[in-house]
Amino acid sequence: SQTIHQWPATLVQPVGSPLSLECTVEGTSNPNLYWYRQAAGRGLQLLFYSVGIGQISSEVPQNLSASRPQDRQFILSSKKLLLSDSGFYLCAWSTPGLGGQPQHFGDGTRLSIL
Amino acid sequence: GQQVMQIPQYQHVQEGEDFTTYCNSSTTLSNIQWYKQRPGGHPVFLIQLVKSGEVKKQKRLTFQFGEAKKNSSLHITATQTTDVGTYFCAGRDAGGTSYGKLTFGQGTILTVHP
C-alpha cells in the first residue's frame, strides 16, 4: 500500500532563517506531488505541484521554492523566512493523470515564524 | 481562473440534526471530490463524483453532483460527534490543462453539540 511521510511535524523558526520541509511517498511510481499551505481555520492554498522529476509548477508568487530531486521526494524550501510564511504545510500525492485524481495527504508540518 | 465557493463557512448543529454543505464552481468540472479534515489532522479523501446528476451514499453521508457539473452538495443525516471537522470540496476544471490539479473550496467547519 502507498504511504506518505512528511516531516517535521512542528517547526519554530526565526524570521530570516532558511527552511527545508521534506515529503516522501512509498508504494507508487511517478506520482503527482503537491505542496499546500493552510492558514488557521482556512482552506487549502496550492503552492506547487509536480508531475515528474525536476518538473515544478508554481501557483502563486512567494518566498518559497520547491524541488523534486527523486521520483518520490518533494522538498519545500525558503532562503529567508517571513512572518507571513507561518501556517500548516501539507504535502499530497495522487496517481498520475490529467483527470484530477484523489489526493492523499501527509500529516503536515505546523510552521511558526517568530 | 477557476474558483470554487463553499457555503456555509461554519455550521453548528445539535447531535441528531442534519447538515448540508454546498459547493459551487465558476467553471464546469470534470469531477468533484469531497474531503474531511478532523481538528488538528490532515484532509482525508471521502469520495469522487464524475457523472452529471450523480448521487452517492456512504452510510449517513449523501453526495450529489449537479446536472450542469458546476455544483455539488454533501448532506449528513442525524449528525454525530464523530462528524466534527472541516469538509472540503475540490474540483478539476473540465477545460483545464494542468495535470492533476484540483481547486479546493474554502471548507465548511462543522461543530456538533452533544
XYZ file of N, CA, C and O in Angstrom, chain A residues 32 34 36 38 41-44 46 49 51 59 88 90 94-95 97-108 110, chain B residues 9-10 30-31 33 35 37 39-45 48 88 92 96-102 104-107 109:
232
model
N 1.944 12.268 -8.953
C 1.862 13.731 -8.928
C 2.061 14.139 -7.466
O 1.521 13.496 -6.559
N 2.240 17.452 -4.534
C 1.683 18.778 -4.281
C 2.162 19.309 -2.922
O 2.298 18.542 -1.970
N 0.735 22.268 -0.277
C -0.321 23.213 0.063
C 0.055 23.937 1.348
O 0.802 23.433 2.184
N -2.064 25.956 4.559
C -3.380 26.192 5.146
C -3.214 27.127 6.322
O -2.545 26.788 7.302
N -7.916 27.772 10.307
C -9.334 27.898 10.037
C -9.687 28.238 8.601
O -10.813 28.639 8.325
N -8.721 28.060 7.692
C -8.963 28.444 6.297
C -8.796 27.257 5.360
O -8.515 26.143 5.775
N -8.972 27.554 4.075
C -8.867 26.498 3.073
C -7.444 26.187 2.683
O -6.482 26.683 3.269
N -7.314 25.368 1.654
C -6.018 24.907 1.177
C -5.566 25.761 -0.007
O -6.275 25.879 -1.000
N -2.908 25.949 -2.907
C -1.899 25.181 -3.639
C -0.686 26.057 -3.903
O -0.797 27.137 -4.464
N 3.063 22.134 -7.608
C 2.780 20.741 -7.941
C 3.783 20.264 -8.968
O 4.395 21.068 -9.689
N 4.656 16.890 -11.756
C 4.232 15.667 -12.431
C 5.412 14.748 -12.729
O 5.216 13.660 -13.288
N 2.199 27.969 -8.258
C 0.861 28.528 -8.372
C 0.772 29.987 -7.960
O -0.054 30.731 -8.479
N 0.198 25.907 8.181
C 0.204 24.444 8.197
C 0.496 24.002 6.767
O -0.281 24.290 5.856
N 1.086 21.177 3.959
C 0.657 19.818 3.659
C 1.227 19.368 2.323
O 1.156 20.098 1.332
N -0.939 12.073 -5.744
C -2.033 11.412 -6.459
C -1.424 10.558 -7.555
O -0.268 10.757 -7.939
N -2.210 9.608 -8.056
C -1.735 8.828 -9.187
C -1.612 9.739 -10.390
O -2.340 10.743 -10.492
N -1.920 11.468 -14.059
C -3.031 11.553 -14.994
C -3.605 12.940 -15.042
O -3.438 13.737 -14.130
N -4.328 13.193 -16.114
C -4.892 14.520 -16.347
C -6.185 14.730 -15.585
O -6.607 15.844 -15.355
N -6.807 13.649 -15.150
C -8.187 13.734 -14.706
C -8.462 14.244 -13.315
O -9.609 14.271 -12.913
N -7.462 14.701 -12.564
C -7.739 15.163 -11.211
C -8.026 13.998 -10.300
O -9.148 13.847 -9.791
N -7.053 13.180 -10.083
C -7.216 12.000 -9.234
C -7.280 12.398 -7.755
O -6.799 13.460 -7.373
N -7.900 11.553 -6.922
C -7.943 11.849 -5.480
C -6.544 12.066 -4.930
O -5.592 11.375 -5.324
N -6.452 13.010 -4.014
C -5.163 13.333 -3.420
C -5.103 12.776 -1.999
O -6.084 12.778 -1.266
N -3.899 12.333 -1.628
C -3.677 11.716 -0.330
C -2.630 12.541 0.393
O -1.521 12.725 -0.117
N -2.997 13.014 1.569
C -2.189 13.994 2.277
C -1.316 13.371 3.359
O -1.694 12.379 3.993
N -0.167 14.005 3.575
C 0.656 13.683 4.722
C 0.089 14.332 5.971
O -0.924 15.044 5.918
N 0.754 14.089 7.099
C 0.257 14.603 8.372
C 0.476 16.099 8.540
O -0.092 16.715 9.443
N 1.314 16.691 7.692
C 1.506 18.130 7.717
C 2.599 18.598 8.656
O 3.020 17.873 9.570
N 3.414 22.012 11.019
C 2.951 23.304 11.555
C 4.179 24.193 11.739
O 5.023 23.908 12.587
N -19.686 28.805 5.743
C -18.317 28.709 6.229
C -18.278 27.946 7.550
O -17.345 27.208 7.821
N -19.321 28.168 8.371
C -19.427 27.489 9.664
C -20.843 26.939 9.811
O -21.801 27.537 9.315
N -14.812 18.500 -14.386
C -14.744 17.128 -14.886
C -15.077 16.146 -13.767
O -15.589 15.058 -14.025
N -14.785 16.514 -12.543
C -15.190 15.718 -11.395
C -15.208 16.600 -10.158
O -14.697 17.724 -10.175
N -14.634 16.192 -5.838
C -14.210 15.325 -4.751
C -14.551 15.992 -3.425
O -14.621 17.216 -3.336
N -13.517 15.957 0.801
C -12.529 15.594 1.802
C -13.030 16.013 3.178
O -13.767 16.983 3.317
N -11.463 16.927 7.089
C -10.288 17.194 7.901
C -10.727 17.301 9.357
O -11.432 18.232 9.741
N -10.203 18.072 13.345
C -9.406 19.104 14.021
C -8.001 18.607 14.321
O -7.816 17.535 14.893
N -6.998 19.378 13.901
C -5.608 19.004 14.120
C -5.064 17.996 13.137
O -3.889 17.624 13.214
N -5.899 17.535 12.213
C -5.467 16.493 11.279
C -5.276 17.002 9.866
O -5.222 18.212 9.623
N -5.156 16.056 8.945
C -4.982 16.407 7.550
C -6.223 16.001 6.764
O -6.999 15.159 7.221
N -6.459 16.596 5.597
C -7.628 16.218 4.796
C -7.552 14.754 4.377
O -6.490 14.261 3.991
N -8.707 14.098 4.427
C -8.814 12.704 4.017
C -9.874 12.603 2.934
O -10.988 13.113 3.096
N -9.533 11.960 1.850
C -10.436 11.799 0.724
C -11.649 10.967 1.126
O -11.524 9.912 1.746
N -15.454 10.618 -4.801
C -15.367 11.354 -6.059
C -16.630 11.105 -6.879
O -17.106 9.981 -6.980
N -14.283 19.760 2.834
C -13.845 20.481 1.638
C -14.372 19.790 0.392
O -14.352 18.566 0.295
N -11.882 19.607 -10.507
C -10.966 19.839 -11.613
C -11.732 20.492 -12.758
O -12.777 19.998 -13.177
N -9.437 22.428 -18.119
C -8.090 22.666 -17.630
C -7.056 21.792 -18.298
O -7.354 20.714 -18.798
N -5.834 22.274 -18.290
C -4.730 21.527 -18.874
C -3.678 21.180 -17.835
O -2.711 20.487 -18.145
N -3.874 21.646 -16.612
C -2.881 21.378 -15.569
C -3.084 19.974 -15.025
O -4.102 19.670 -14.437
N -2.093 19.148 -15.228
C -2.211 17.755 -14.841
C -2.512 17.593 -13.361
O -1.747 18.036 -12.517
N -3.640 16.925 -13.076
C -3.954 16.541 -11.714
C -4.332 17.656 -10.784
O -4.638 17.411 -9.625
N -4.342 18.892 -11.241
C -4.571 19.996 -10.321
C -6.036 20.098 -9.934
O -6.919 20.049 -10.782
N -6.278 20.228 -8.643
C -7.621 20.431 -8.112
C -7.719 21.819 -7.500
O -6.735 22.335 -6.973
N -9.615 23.668 -4.469
C -10.358 23.377 -3.260
C -11.254 24.551 -2.885
O -10.866 25.719 -3.034
N -12.445 24.214 -2.362
C -13.259 25.226 -1.721
C -12.646 25.604 -0.381
O -11.706 24.965 0.083
N -13.202 26.652 0.232
C -12.652 27.129 1.499
C -13.047 26.241 2.673
O -12.512 26.390 3.766
N -13.975 25.337 2.473
C -14.362 24.402 3.520
C -15.507 24.889 4.380
O -15.740 26.099 4.520
N -16.756 24.382 8.288
C -16.375 23.859 9.597
C -17.644 23.442 10.332
O -18.516 24.271 10.606
